[in-house]
Amino acid sequence: MADPCSPCSDHDDELPSVDGPQPPVVCQGSASACQGSTSTPTAKTRYERVVLQHKQKRNQKKRERVERKRKLREQNGAEDDEVHISKRECKAICKDRCLEALKHGQRVCIDLGLESLMSDKEKSKLSQQLGRLYGSNKKCEKPMHIYFSGFRKDGHLYQECVRKHQGFQEFMVEMTEKNYTELFAAEEIVYLSPDAKNALKSMETDKVYIIGGLVDESVLKKTTLQRAEAHSVTTARLPIDEYMIKADRGTFSKILAVNQVFDILLTYNLTGSWSQALVAGIPQRKGFIRKETNEEC
């Protein structure tokens, strides 16, 4: 008996012709398979890693928002299921904290007297960093007292801040055109510089910590250190070497953005832990990880 699945030569003339137009072939595989060589495995892996990192950051921010609301409820003497704090109430609480910080908070000053050393592009980036650090301070349970010194209202940096940040003039920050040396006594000042010899061991309430307001894409060496030494004030660096080690990969640069330095100080002021502050504040691309054996001072 003939196999019903085998081709039958007696009916070859009944097969449809293949000479006419054929229906389009629909690709059933993945998009990358259809694209062929347009996306290399390396590029695809890099893209997926970036997407995953963004997703993790969004989830982390969501968890932080939930945790902030939980703590706000606890501070108001109510359990999570007993009261709902609206966005308006959260804003009011954050405002009250910042106003209290302007009276009694740890003082941190951003030295904006370095504007002449930056290009317009660098000033624009700095204006973004100032907005980020202000946002971090507003959300923190224990905000700090922020100063913007050497901040000229007729300067390009100020105009960029006004343009980029709605309500910038109402920021709960002390803004002044005076130099930081005119605002504080020399014995109160600790100027933070990555080139300083001594590491910052702790933050003291009677000190004011100066962060150089500089975005320097050309990487000018020892700019903030020389500025501090010219005014004969104490200098210090973040204790990265004391609490962090190099990972397998990274840039291993200790030059941080203004808002990153501020966030590290903000976290330390809240937790009293340099390890926690540095891990939270230093970007992963820098390639530094926590020293597991180190104890807090």
PDB file of C-alpha atoms in Angstrom:
ATOM      1  CA  MET A   1       0.000   0.000   0.000  1.00  0.00           C
ATOM      2  CA  ALA A   2       1.365   3.401  -0.947  1.00  0.00           C
ATOM      3  CA  ASP A   3       2.450   5.802   1.795  1.00  0.00           C
ATOM      4  CA  PRO A   4      -0.155   8.606   1.908  1.00  0.00           C
ATOM      5  CA  CYS A   5       2.560  11.081   2.920  1.00  0.00           C
ATOM      6  CA  SER A   6       4.879  10.331   0.005  1.00  0.00           C
ATOM      7  CA  PRO A   7       4.734  12.575  -3.089  1.00  0.00           C
ATOM      8  CA  CYS A   8       2.539  11.210  -5.857  1.00  0.00           C
ATOM      9  CA  SER A   9       3.933  11.679  -9.341  1.00  0.00           C
ATOM     10  CA  ASP A  10       0.511  11.004 -10.924  1.00  0.00           C
ATOM     11  CA  HIS A  11      -0.836  14.295  -9.620  1.00  0.00           C
ATOM     12  CA  ASP A  12       2.156  16.586 -10.217  1.00  0.00           C
ATOM     13  CA  ASP A  13       0.176  18.500 -12.812  1.00  0.00           C
ATOM     14  CA  GLU A  14      -2.378  19.418 -10.136  1.00  0.00           C
ATOM     15  CA  LEU A  15       0.119  21.239  -7.885  1.00  0.00           C
ATOM     16  CA  PRO A  16      -0.301  25.048  -7.812  1.00  0.00           C
ATOM     17  CA  SER A  17       2.088  27.042  -9.899  1.00  0.00           C
ATOM     18  CA  VAL A  18       4.934  28.867  -8.112  1.00  0.00           C
ATOM     19  CA  ASP A  19       5.445  31.326 -10.935  1.00  0.00           C
ATOM     20  CA  GLY A  20       2.748  33.760  -9.791  1.00  0.00           C
ATOM     21  CA  PRO A  21       2.978  36.334  -6.964  1.00  0.00           C
ATOM     22  CA  GLN A  22       3.435  34.771  -3.558  1.00  0.00           C
ATOM     23  CA  PRO A  23       2.047  36.029  -0.233  1.00  0.00           C
ATOM     24  CA  PRO A  24       4.558  37.895   1.953  1.00  0.00           C
ATOM     25  CA  VAL A  25       6.520  35.807   4.396  1.00  0.00           C
ATOM     26  CA  VAL A  26       5.703  36.685   8.003  1.00  0.00           C
ATOM     27  CA  CYS A  27       8.645  36.380  10.387  1.00  0.00           C
ATOM     28  CA  GLN A  28       7.664  34.302  13.420  1.00  0.00           C
ATOM     29  CA  GLY A  29      10.963  34.780  15.227  1.00  0.00           C
ATOM     30  CA  SER A  30      12.272  37.586  17.415  1.00  0.00           C
ATOM     31  CA  ALA A  31      12.870  41.118  16.216  1.00  0.00           C
ATOM     32  CA  SER A  32      16.613  40.633  16.495  1.00  0.00           C
ATOM     33  CA  ALA A  33      16.429  37.525  14.280  1.00  0.00           C
ATOM     34  CA  CYS A  34      14.558  39.449  11.563  1.00  0.00           C
ATOM     35  CA  GLN A  35      17.023  42.300  11.688  1.00  0.00           C
ATOM     36  CA  GLY A  36      19.949  40.049  10.977  1.00  0.00           C
ATOM     37  CA  SER A  37      23.291  41.666  11.497  1.00  0.00           C
ATOM     38  CA  THR A  38      21.935  45.139  12.288  1.00  0.00           C
ATOM     39  CA  SER A  39      22.246  44.435  16.024  1.00  0.00           C
ATOM     40  CA  THR A  40      25.323  42.688  17.277  1.00  0.00           C
ATOM     41  CA  PRO A  41      25.117  40.534  20.430  1.00  0.00           C
ATOM     42  CA  THR A  42      27.415  42.967  22.210  1.00  0.00           C
ATOM     43  CA  ALA A  43      25.224  45.979  21.420  1.00  0.00           C
ATOM     44  CA  LYS A  44      22.095  44.069  22.407  1.00  0.00           C
ATOM     45  CA  THR A  45      23.622  43.005  25.715  1.00  0.00           C
ATOM     46  CA  ARG A  46      24.691  46.562  26.465  1.00  0.00           C
ATOM     47  CA  TYR A  47      21.208  47.896  25.658  1.00  0.00           C
ATOM     48  CA  GLU A  48      19.510  45.295  27.859  1.00  0.00           C
ATOM     49  CA  ARG A  49      21.888  46.113  30.711  1.00  0.00           C
ATOM     50  CA  VAL A  50      21.097  49.838  30.448  1.00  0.00           C
ATOM     51  CA  VAL A  51      17.343  49.122  30.380  1.00  0.00           C
ATOM     52  CA  LEU A  52      17.697  46.915  33.454  1.00  0.00           C
ATOM     53  CA  GLN A  53      19.660  49.593  35.321  1.00  0.00           C
ATOM     54  CA  HIS A  54      16.980  52.212  34.572  1.00  0.00           C
ATOM     55  CA  LYS A  55      14.283  49.811  35.750  1.00  0.00           C
ATOM     56  CA  GLN A  56      16.184  49.127  38.973  1.00  0.00           C
ATOM     57  CA  LYS A  57      16.588  52.869  39.596  1.00  0.00           C
ATOM     58  CA  ARG A  58      12.854  53.464  39.098  1.00  0.00           C
ATOM     59  CA  ASN A  59      12.020  50.643  41.493  1.00  0.00           C
ATOM     60  CA  GLN A  60      14.513  51.983  44.041  1.00  0.00           C
ATOM     61  CA  LYS A  61      12.995  55.466  43.859  1.00  0.00           C
ATOM     62  CA  LYS A  62       9.529  53.960  44.299  1.00  0.00           C
ATOM     63  CA  ARG A  63      10.677  52.056  47.386  1.00  0.00           C
ATOM     64  CA  GLU A  64      12.234  55.241  48.771  1.00  0.00           C
ATOM     65  CA  ARG A  65       8.967  57.147  48.278  1.00  0.00           C
ATOM     66  CA  VAL A  66       7.023  54.436  50.057  1.00  0.00           C
ATOM     67  CA  GLU A  67       9.550  54.400  52.913  1.00  0.00           C
ATOM     68  CA  ARG A  68       9.450  58.197  53.257  1.00  0.00           C
ATOM     69  CA  LYS A  69       5.654  58.140  53.510  1.00  0.00           C
ATOM     70  CA  ARG A  70       5.782  55.344  56.072  1.00  0.00           C
ATOM     71  CA  LYS A  71       8.200  57.304  58.237  1.00  0.00           C
ATOM     72  CA  LEU A  72       6.103  60.442  57.920  1.00  0.00           C
ATOM     73  CA  ARG A  73       3.099  58.493  59.184  1.00  0.00           C
ATOM     74  CA  GLU A  74       5.112  57.132  62.103  1.00  0.00           C
ATOM     75  CA  GLN A  75       6.312  60.603  63.049  1.00  0.00           C
ATOM     76  CA  ASN A  76       2.714  61.808  63.097  1.00  0.00           C
ATOM     77  CA  GLY A  77       1.767  59.020  65.515  1.00  0.00           C
ATOM     78  CA  ALA A  78      -0.349  56.905  63.192  1.00  0.00           C
ATOM     79  CA  GLU A  79      -0.084  53.483  61.603  1.00  0.00           C
ATOM     80  CA  ASP A  80      -0.010  53.008  57.826  1.00  0.00           C
ATOM     81  CA  ASP A  81      -3.628  51.864  57.673  1.00  0.00           C
ATOM     82  CA  GLU A  82      -4.942  54.606  59.952  1.00  0.00           C
ATOM     83  CA  VAL A  83      -4.101  57.703  57.946  1.00  0.00           C
ATOM     84  CA  HIS A  84      -3.243  58.700  54.403  1.00  0.00           C
ATOM     85  CA  ILE A  85      -0.866  61.613  53.935  1.00  0.00           C
ATOM     86  CA  SER A  86      -1.629  63.537  50.763  1.00  0.00           C
ATOM     87  CA  LYS A  87       0.993  65.055  48.479  1.00  0.00           C
ATOM     88  CA  ARG A  88       0.040  68.487  49.780  1.00  0.00           C
ATOM     89  CA  GLU A  89       0.645  67.382  53.360  1.00  0.00           C
ATOM     90  CA  CYS A  90       3.971  65.788  52.402  1.00  0.00           C
ATOM     91  CA  LYS A  91       5.072  69.033  50.749  1.00  0.00           C
ATOM     92  CA  ALA A  92       4.067  71.000  53.835  1.00  0.00           C
ATOM     93  CA  ILE A  93       6.063  68.679  56.100  1.00  0.00           C
ATOM     94  CA  CYS A  94       9.115  68.891  53.830  1.00  0.00           C
ATOM     95  CA  LYS A  95       8.845  72.683  53.754  1.00  0.00           C
ATOM     96  CA  ASP A  96       8.694  72.865  57.541  1.00  0.00           C
ATOM     97  CA  ARG A  97      11.803  70.690  57.801  1.00  0.00           C
ATOM     98  CA  CYS A  98      13.741  72.862  55.353  1.00  0.00           C
ATOM     99  CA  LEU A  99      12.724  76.027  57.167  1.00  0.00           C
ATOM    100  CA  GLU A 100      13.861  74.482  60.434  1.00  0.00           C
ATOM    101  CA  ALA A 101      17.153  73.491  58.771  1.00  0.00           C
ATOM    102  CA  LEU A 102      17.725  77.136  57.810  1.00  0.00           C
ATOM    103  CA  LYS A 103      17.750  77.888  61.540  1.00  0.00           C
ATOM    104  CA  HIS A 104      19.484  74.886  63.099  1.00  0.00           C
ATOM    105  CA  GLY A 105      20.614  72.530  60.320  1.00  0.00           C
ATOM    106  CA  GLN A 106      24.124  71.419  59.430  1.00  0.00           C
ATOM    107  CA  ARG A 107      25.632  74.116  57.213  1.00  0.00           C
ATOM    108  CA  VAL A 108      26.859  73.298  53.700  1.00  0.00           C
ATOM    109  CA  CYS A 109      27.904  76.016  51.274  1.00  0.00           C
ATOM    110  CA  ILE A 110      28.260  75.701  47.493  1.00  0.00           C
ATOM    111  CA  ASP A 111      31.045  78.038  46.391  1.00  0.00           C
ATOM    112  CA  LEU A 112      29.786  79.531  43.129  1.00  0.00           C
ATOM    113  CA  GLY A 113      32.638  81.999  42.821  1.00  0.00           C
ATOM    114  CA  LEU A 114      34.269  79.779  40.203  1.00  0.00           C
ATOM    115  CA  GLU A 115      31.880  80.723  37.420  1.00  0.00           C
ATOM    116  CA  SER A 116      34.566  82.475  35.368  1.00  0.00           C
ATOM    117  CA  LEU A 117      36.436  79.155  34.983  1.00  0.00           C
ATOM    118  CA  MET A 118      33.524  77.440  33.233  1.00  0.00           C
ATOM    119  CA  SER A 119      32.087  77.478  29.728  1.00  0.00           C
ATOM    120  CA  ASP A 120      28.378  78.146  29.149  1.00  0.00           C
ATOM    121  CA  LYS A 121      27.845  74.414  28.686  1.00  0.00           C
ATOM    122  CA  GLU A 122      29.513  73.667  32.016  1.00  0.00           C
ATOM    123  CA  LYS A 123      27.440  76.363  33.740  1.00  0.00           C
ATOM    124  CA  SER A 124      24.289  74.776  32.339  1.00  0.00           C
ATOM    125  CA  LYS A 125      25.318  71.407  33.780  1.00  0.00           C
ATOM    126  CA  LEU A 126      26.081  72.987  37.134  1.00  0.00           C
ATOM    127  CA  SER A 127      22.624  74.582  37.225  1.00  0.00           C
ATOM    128  CA  GLN A 128      21.135  71.094  36.814  1.00  0.00           C
ATOM    129  CA  GLN A 129      23.286  69.761  39.644  1.00  0.00           C
ATOM    130  CA  LEU A 130      22.155  72.578  41.936  1.00  0.00           C
ATOM    131  CA  GLY A 131      18.558  71.645  41.221  1.00  0.00           C
ATOM    132  CA  ARG A 132      19.232  67.988  42.014  1.00  0.00           C
ATOM    133  CA  LEU A 133      20.924  68.681  45.340  1.00  0.00           C
ATOM    134  CA  TYR A 134      18.090  70.983  46.362  1.00  0.00           C
ATOM    135  CA  GLY A 135      15.614  68.226  45.530  1.00  0.00           C
ATOM    136  CA  SER A 136      17.577  65.728  47.611  1.00  0.00           C
ATOM    137  CA  ASN A 137      17.670  68.117  50.548  1.00  0.00           C
ATOM    138  CA  LYS A 138      13.908  68.753  50.394  1.00  0.00           C
ATOM    139  CA  LYS A 139      13.097  65.033  50.470  1.00  0.00           C
ATOM    140  CA  CYS A 140      15.515  64.162  53.264  1.00  0.00           C
ATOM    141  CA  GLU A 141      14.226  63.515  56.775  1.00  0.00           C
ATOM    142  CA  LYS A 142      17.085  65.627  58.097  1.00  0.00           C
ATOM    143  CA  PRO A 143      17.775  68.414  55.570  1.00  0.00           C
ATOM    144  CA  MET A 144      20.799  70.667  55.790  1.00  0.00           C
ATOM    145  CA  HIS A 145      21.210  74.439  55.745  1.00  0.00           C
ATOM    146  CA  ILE A 146      22.335  75.281  52.195  1.00  0.00           C
ATOM    147  CA  TYR A 147      24.182  78.393  51.077  1.00  0.00           C
ATOM    148  CA  PHE A 148      24.926  79.453  47.486  1.00  0.00           C
ATOM    149  CA  SER A 149      27.833  81.894  47.885  1.00  0.00           C
ATOM    150  CA  GLY A 150      29.469  84.075  45.224  1.00  0.00           C
ATOM    151  CA  PHE A 151      26.209  83.795  43.260  1.00  0.00           C
ATOM    152  CA  ARG A 152      25.909  86.783  40.941  1.00  0.00           C
ATOM    153  CA  LYS A 153      22.395  87.508  39.729  1.00  0.00           C
ATOM    154  CA  ASP A 154      23.744  89.063  36.551  1.00  0.00           C
ATOM    155  CA  GLY A 155      25.753  85.931  35.767  1.00  0.00           C
ATOM    156  CA  HIS A 156      24.953  83.244  33.206  1.00  0.00           C
ATOM    157  CA  LEU A 157      24.755  80.554  35.907  1.00  0.00           C
ATOM    158  CA  TYR A 158      21.982  82.352  37.792  1.00  0.00           C
ATOM    159  CA  GLN A 159      20.037  82.911  34.581  1.00  0.00           C
ATOM    160  CA  GLU A 160      20.346  79.210  33.729  1.00  0.00           C
ATOM    161  CA  CYS A 161      19.062  78.240  37.173  1.00  0.00           C
ATOM    162  CA  VAL A 162      16.038  80.513  36.758  1.00  0.00           C
ATOM    163  CA  ARG A 163      15.393  79.135  33.276  1.00  0.00           C
ATOM    164  CA  LYS A 164      15.706  75.457  34.234  1.00  0.00           C
ATOM    165  CA  HIS A 165      14.022  75.432  37.656  1.00  0.00           C
ATOM    166  CA  GLN A 166      10.526  76.770  38.161  1.00  0.00           C
ATOM    167  CA  GLY A 167      10.311  78.906  41.288  1.00  0.00           C
ATOM    168  CA  PHE A 168      14.085  78.982  41.699  1.00  0.00           C
ATOM    169  CA  GLN A 169      13.982  82.347  43.453  1.00  0.00           C
ATOM    170  CA  GLU A 170      11.806  80.743  46.160  1.00  0.00           C
ATOM    171  CA  PHE A 171      14.220  77.886  46.871  1.00  0.00           C
ATOM    172  CA  MET A 172      14.793  77.488  50.613  1.00  0.00           C
ATOM    173  CA  VAL A 173      18.483  78.295  50.210  1.00  0.00           C
ATOM    174  CA  GLU A 174      20.516  81.292  51.331  1.00  0.00           C
ATOM    175  CA  MET A 175      21.754  82.855  48.082  1.00  0.00           C
ATOM    176  CA  THR A 176      24.279  85.660  48.226  1.00  0.00           C
ATOM    177  CA  GLU A 177      26.851  87.364  46.040  1.00  0.00           C
ATOM    178  CA  LYS A 178      29.261  87.441  48.981  1.00  0.00           C
ATOM    179  CA  ASN A 179      32.254  85.115  49.010  1.00  0.00           C
ATOM    180  CA  TYR A 180      32.184  82.285  51.548  1.00  0.00           C
ATOM    181  CA  THR A 181      35.076  83.940  53.395  1.00  0.00           C
ATOM    182  CA  GLU A 182      32.811  86.951  54.036  1.00  0.00           C
ATOM    183  CA  LEU A 183      30.030  84.750  55.410  1.00  0.00           C
ATOM    184  CA  PHE A 184      31.955  82.526  57.805  1.00  0.00           C
ATOM    185  CA  ALA A 185      34.923  82.779  60.133  1.00  0.00           C
ATOM    186  CA  ALA A 186      38.066  81.015  58.900  1.00  0.00           C
ATOM    187  CA  GLU A 187      38.100  78.599  61.841  1.00  0.00           C
ATOM    188  CA  GLU A 188      34.574  77.418  60.927  1.00  0.00           C
ATOM    189  CA  ILE A 189      35.376  76.535  57.321  1.00  0.00           C
ATOM    190  CA  VAL A 190      36.246  73.104  55.926  1.00  0.00           C
ATOM    191  CA  TYR A 191      36.715  73.234  52.157  1.00  0.00           C
ATOM    192  CA  LEU A 192      36.180  69.850  50.488  1.00  0.00           C
ATOM    193  CA  SER A 193      38.579  68.980  47.693  1.00  0.00           C
ATOM    194  CA  PRO A 194      39.520  65.617  46.117  1.00  0.00           C
ATOM    195  CA  ASP A 195      43.146  66.787  46.192  1.00  0.00           C
ATOM    196  CA  ALA A 196      43.239  67.481  49.942  1.00  0.00           C
ATOM    197  CA  LYS A 197      45.637  65.424  52.044  1.00  0.00           C
ATOM    198  CA  ASN A 198      43.430  64.778  55.067  1.00  0.00           C
ATOM    199  CA  ALA A 199      40.229  62.734  54.986  1.00  0.00           C
ATOM    200  CA  LEU A 200      37.038  64.072  56.523  1.00  0.00           C
ATOM    201  CA  LYS A 201      36.441  62.012  59.663  1.00  0.00           C
ATOM    202  CA  SER A 202      33.093  63.419  60.750  1.00  0.00           C
ATOM    203  CA  MET A 203      30.788  66.409  60.383  1.00  0.00           C
ATOM    204  CA  GLU A 204      30.646  68.913  63.214  1.00  0.00           C
ATOM    205  CA  THR A 205      27.708  71.205  63.832  1.00  0.00           C
ATOM    206  CA  ASP A 206      29.916  74.241  64.432  1.00  0.00           C
ATOM    207  CA  LYS A 207      31.638  73.831  61.057  1.00  0.00           C
ATOM    208  CA  VAL A 208      30.484  74.800  57.580  1.00  0.00           C
ATOM    209  CA  TYR A 209      31.485  72.511  54.726  1.00  0.00           C
ATOM    210  CA  ILE A 210      32.287  74.139  51.403  1.00  0.00           C
ATOM    211  CA  ILE A 211      31.758  72.336  48.085  1.00  0.00           C
ATOM    212  CA  GLY A 212      33.398  73.913  45.063  1.00  0.00           C
ATOM    213  CA  GLY A 213      30.712  74.752  42.510  1.00  0.00           C
ATOM    214  CA  LEU A 214      32.686  73.643  39.491  1.00  0.00           C
ATOM    215  CA  VAL A 215      31.912  71.524  36.442  1.00  0.00           C
ATOM    216  CA  ASP A 216      35.263  71.056  34.798  1.00  0.00           C
ATOM    217  CA  GLU A 217      35.199  68.902  31.675  1.00  0.00           C
ATOM    218  CA  SER A 218      38.844  69.752  30.984  1.00  0.00           C
ATOM    219  CA  VAL A 219      39.796  68.534  34.501  1.00  0.00           C
ATOM    220  CA  LEU A 220      41.807  71.427  35.893  1.00  0.00           C
ATOM    221  CA  LYS A 221      44.109  70.056  38.562  1.00  0.00           C
ATOM    222  CA  LYS A 222      43.834  71.174  42.213  1.00  0.00           C
ATOM    223  CA  THR A 223      41.537  74.126  41.455  1.00  0.00           C
ATOM    224  CA  THR A 224      39.490  73.894  44.665  1.00  0.00           C
ATOM    225  CA  LEU A 225      42.527  73.029  46.804  1.00  0.00           C
ATOM    226  CA  GLN A 226      44.450  76.065  45.595  1.00  0.00           C
ATOM    227  CA  ARG A 227      41.403  78.283  46.127  1.00  0.00           C
ATOM    228  CA  ALA A 228      41.062  77.090  49.713  1.00  0.00           C
ATOM    229  CA  GLU A 229      44.774  77.435  50.432  1.00  0.00           C
ATOM    230  CA  ALA A 230      44.710  80.989  49.060  1.00  0.00           C
ATOM    231  CA  HIS A 231      42.201  81.822  51.796  1.00  0.00           C
ATOM    232  CA  SER A 232      44.130  79.841  54.455  1.00  0.00           C
ATOM    233  CA  VAL A 233      41.204  77.600  55.398  1.00  0.00           C
ATOM    234  CA  THR A 234      41.100  73.937  56.411  1.00  0.00           C
ATOM    235  CA  THR A 235      40.737  71.425  53.592  1.00  0.00           C
ATOM    236  CA  ALA A 236      39.561  67.812  53.566  1.00  0.00           C
ATOM    237  CA  ARG A 237      38.585  65.107  51.117  1.00  0.00           C
ATOM    238  CA  LEU A 238      35.813  62.544  51.304  1.00  0.00           C
ATOM    239  CA  PRO A 239      37.103  59.345  52.986  1.00  0.00           C
ATOM    240  CA  ILE A 240      36.802  57.210  49.850  1.00  0.00           C
ATOM    241  CA  ASP A 241      40.171  55.476  50.369  1.00  0.00           C
ATOM    242  CA  GLU A 242      39.308  54.680  53.967  1.00  0.00           C
ATOM    243  CA  TYR A 243      35.920  53.059  53.308  1.00  0.00           C
ATOM    244  CA  MET A 244      35.996  51.907  49.681  1.00  0.00           C
ATOM    245  CA  ILE A 245      38.107  49.622  47.500  1.00  0.00           C
ATOM    246  CA  LYS A 246      38.367  49.255  43.735  1.00  0.00           C
ATOM    247  CA  ALA A 247      36.156  46.703  42.012  1.00  0.00           C
ATOM    248  CA  ASP A 248      37.180  44.735  38.935  1.00  0.00           C
ATOM    249  CA  ARG A 249      36.031  47.418  36.516  1.00  0.00           C
ATOM    250  CA  GLY A 250      35.358  51.136  36.605  1.00  0.00           C
ATOM    251  CA  THR A 251      36.767  54.570  35.885  1.00  0.00           C
ATOM    252  CA  PHE A 252      38.159  54.753  39.464  1.00  0.00           C
ATOM    253  CA  SER A 253      37.844  58.533  39.330  1.00  0.00           C
ATOM    254  CA  LYS A 254      37.305  60.293  42.643  1.00  0.00           C
ATOM    255  CA  ILE A 255      36.067  63.466  40.949  1.00  0.00           C
ATOM    256  CA  LEU A 256      32.368  63.700  41.781  1.00  0.00           C
ATOM    257  CA  ALA A 257      29.612  66.046  40.669  1.00  0.00           C
ATOM    258  CA  VAL A 258      28.544  68.768  43.079  1.00  0.00           C
ATOM    259  CA  ASN A 259      25.204  67.093  43.815  1.00  0.00           C
ATOM    260  CA  GLN A 260      26.924  63.724  44.398  1.00  0.00           C
ATOM    261  CA  VAL A 261      29.244  65.216  47.020  1.00  0.00           C
ATOM    262  CA  PHE A 262      26.264  66.942  48.620  1.00  0.00           C
ATOM    263  CA  ASP A 263      24.226  63.718  48.685  1.00  0.00           C
ATOM    264  CA  ILE A 264      27.088  61.909  50.436  1.00  0.00           C
ATOM    265  CA  LEU A 265      27.211  64.592  53.135  1.00  0.00           C
ATOM    266  CA  LEU A 266      23.413  64.542  53.378  1.00  0.00           C
ATOM    267  CA  THR A 267      23.322  60.770  53.924  1.00  0.00           C
ATOM    268  CA  TYR A 268      26.161  60.895  56.451  1.00  0.00           C
ATOM    269  CA  ASN A 269      24.413  63.710  58.320  1.00  0.00           C
ATOM    270  CA  LEU A 270      21.328  61.490  58.525  1.00  0.00           C
ATOM    271  CA  THR A 271      22.925  58.094  59.269  1.00  0.00           C
ATOM    272  CA  GLY A 272      26.369  58.816  60.744  1.00  0.00           C
ATOM    273  CA  SER A 273      27.795  56.102  58.466  1.00  0.00           C
ATOM    274  CA  TRP A 274      30.448  56.907  55.865  1.00  0.00           C
ATOM    275  CA  SER A 275      30.147  53.438  54.345  1.00  0.00           C
ATOM    276  CA  GLN A 276      26.437  53.877  53.777  1.00  0.00           C
ATOM    277  CA  ALA A 277      26.828  57.435  52.517  1.00  0.00           C
ATOM    278  CA  LEU A 278      29.615  56.620  50.061  1.00  0.00           C
ATOM    279  CA  VAL A 279      27.920  53.510  48.680  1.00  0.00           C
ATOM    280  CA  ALA A 280      24.709  55.485  48.145  1.00  0.00           C
ATOM    281  CA  GLY A 281      26.411  58.549  46.666  1.00  0.00           C
ATOM    282  CA  ILE A 282      29.216  57.264  44.426  1.00  0.00           C
ATOM    283  CA  PRO A 283      27.974  56.072  41.000  1.00  0.00           C
ATOM    284  CA  GLN A 284      28.600  52.401  40.222  1.00  0.00           C
ATOM    285  CA  ARG A 285      30.503  53.324  37.052  1.00  0.00           C
ATOM    286  CA  LYS A 286      33.268  54.753  39.244  1.00  0.00           C
ATOM    287  CA  GLY A 287      34.116  51.179  40.254  1.00  0.00           C
ATOM    288  CA  PHE A 288      34.299  51.542  44.045  1.00  0.00           C
ATOM    289  CA  ILE A 289      32.764  49.069  46.484  1.00  0.00           C
ATOM    290  CA  ARG A 290      32.489  48.995  50.252  1.00  0.00           C
ATOM    291  CA  LYS A 291      35.329  47.701  52.429  1.00  0.00           C
ATOM    292  CA  GLU A 292      33.572  44.913  54.311  1.00  0.00           C
ATOM    293  CA  THR A 293      36.169  44.759  57.106  1.00  0.00           C
ATOM    294  CA  ASN A 294      36.211  48.480  57.874  1.00  0.00           C
ATOM    295  CA  GLU A 295      34.446  49.771  60.983  1.00  0.00           C
ATOM    296  CA  GLU A 296      32.908  53.188  61.309  1.00  0.00           C
ATOM    297  CA  CYS A 297      34.952  55.766  63.150  1.00  0.00           C
TER     298      CYS A 297
END
